Coordinates of C-alpha atoms in Angstrom, one line a residue:
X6 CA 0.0 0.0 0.0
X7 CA 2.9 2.7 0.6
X8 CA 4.4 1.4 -2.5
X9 CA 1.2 2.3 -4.6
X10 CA 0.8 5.7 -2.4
X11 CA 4.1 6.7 -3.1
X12 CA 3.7 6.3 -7.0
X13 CA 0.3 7.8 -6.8
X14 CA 2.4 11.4 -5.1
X15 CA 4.9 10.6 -7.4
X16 CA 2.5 10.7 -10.5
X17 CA 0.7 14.0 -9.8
X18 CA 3.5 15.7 -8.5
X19 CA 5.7 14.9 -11.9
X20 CA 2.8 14.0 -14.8
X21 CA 5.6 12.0 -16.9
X22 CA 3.2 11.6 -20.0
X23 CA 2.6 14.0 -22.5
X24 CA -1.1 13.6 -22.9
X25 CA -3.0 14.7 -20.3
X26 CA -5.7 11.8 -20.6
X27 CA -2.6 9.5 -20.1
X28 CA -1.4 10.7 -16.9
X29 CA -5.0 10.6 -15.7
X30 CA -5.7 7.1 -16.8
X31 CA -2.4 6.3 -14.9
X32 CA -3.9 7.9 -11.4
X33 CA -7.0 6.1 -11.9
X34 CA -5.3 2.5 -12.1
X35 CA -3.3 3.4 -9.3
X36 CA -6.3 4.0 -7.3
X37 CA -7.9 1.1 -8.6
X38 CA -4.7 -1.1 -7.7
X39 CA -5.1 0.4 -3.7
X40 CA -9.0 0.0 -3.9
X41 CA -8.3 -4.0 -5.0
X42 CA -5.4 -4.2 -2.7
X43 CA -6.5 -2.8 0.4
X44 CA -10.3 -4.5 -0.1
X45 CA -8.7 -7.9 -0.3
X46 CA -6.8 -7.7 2.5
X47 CA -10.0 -7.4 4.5
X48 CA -11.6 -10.2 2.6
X49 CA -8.6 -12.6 2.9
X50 CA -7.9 -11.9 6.5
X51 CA -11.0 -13.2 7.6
X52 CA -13.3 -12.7 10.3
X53 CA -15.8 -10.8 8.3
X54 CA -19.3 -12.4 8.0
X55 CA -20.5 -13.3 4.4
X56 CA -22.4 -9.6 3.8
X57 CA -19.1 -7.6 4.6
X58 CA -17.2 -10.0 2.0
X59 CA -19.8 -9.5 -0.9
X60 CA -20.2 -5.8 0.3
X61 CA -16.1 -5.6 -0.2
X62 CA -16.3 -7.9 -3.3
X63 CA -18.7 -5.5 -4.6
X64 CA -16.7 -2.6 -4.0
X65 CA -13.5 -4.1 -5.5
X66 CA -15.8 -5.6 -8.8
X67 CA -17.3 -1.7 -9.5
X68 CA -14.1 0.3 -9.3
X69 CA -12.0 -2.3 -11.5
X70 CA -15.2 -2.2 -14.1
X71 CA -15.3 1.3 -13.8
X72 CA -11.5 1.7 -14.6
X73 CA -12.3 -1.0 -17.7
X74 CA -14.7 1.2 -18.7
X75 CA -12.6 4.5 -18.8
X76 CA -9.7 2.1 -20.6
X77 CA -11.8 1.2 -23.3
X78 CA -13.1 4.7 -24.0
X79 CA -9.7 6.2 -24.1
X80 CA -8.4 3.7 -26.7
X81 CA -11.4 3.6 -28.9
X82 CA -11.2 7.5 -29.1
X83 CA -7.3 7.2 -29.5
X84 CA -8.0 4.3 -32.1
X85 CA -10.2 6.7 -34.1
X86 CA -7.7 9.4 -34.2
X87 CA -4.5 7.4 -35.2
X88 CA -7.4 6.1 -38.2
X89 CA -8.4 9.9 -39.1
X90 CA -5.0 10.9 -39.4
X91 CA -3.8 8.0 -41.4
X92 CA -6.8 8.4 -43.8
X93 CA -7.5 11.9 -44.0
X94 CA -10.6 11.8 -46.0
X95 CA -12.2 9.5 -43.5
X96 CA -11.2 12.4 -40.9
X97 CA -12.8 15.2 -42.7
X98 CA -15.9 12.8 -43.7
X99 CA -17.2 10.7 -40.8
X100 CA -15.1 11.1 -37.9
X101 CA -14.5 15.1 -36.7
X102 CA -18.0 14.8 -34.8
X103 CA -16.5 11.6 -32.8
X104 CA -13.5 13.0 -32.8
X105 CA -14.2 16.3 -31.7
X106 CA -16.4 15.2 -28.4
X107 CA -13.5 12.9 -27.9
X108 CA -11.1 16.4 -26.7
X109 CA -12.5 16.4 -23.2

């Protein structure tokens, strides 16, 4: 857990990508990772009665499909743009409205 604490300081202090949706993709799978990690702790240590283990399996099952989610938006928007700009008439035809809600 200080491991992943440390990287998350680390990450917003320095922002080592370029792209701004990168380095907040990376914060978001740290806290993922320390959402995961410290929830299964609690569920492997035992001691918990079956309603606090699916209440923490929940919690760990919604922030890892949540970060799944954000993933697979990103790279479908990032997929589109590396198509637009390697086939420019597909850019100016069909994808500038995608592409332009895409810039968040």
């Amino acid at each position: 857990m200080i491991i992943l604490l440390l990287s998350l300081h680390i990450q917003y202090a320095n922002c080592p990508y370029s792209h701004d949706d990168l380095n907040k993709m990376e914060v978001r799978s740290i806290l993922v990772s320390a959402i995961t990690i410290y929830c299964g702790i609690y569920f492997l240590v035992g001691g918990l009665d079956e309603n606090s283990k699916l209440a923490l399996f929940c919690i760990i099952l919604i922030a890892n499909v949540y970060f799944l989610y954000y993933w697979l938006v990103k790279m479908f928007g990032v997929g589109l743009e590396m198509l637009g700009n390697k086939i420019p008439c597909i850019r100016k035809r069909c994808l500038n409205k995608v592409l332009d809600g895409y810039e968040d």
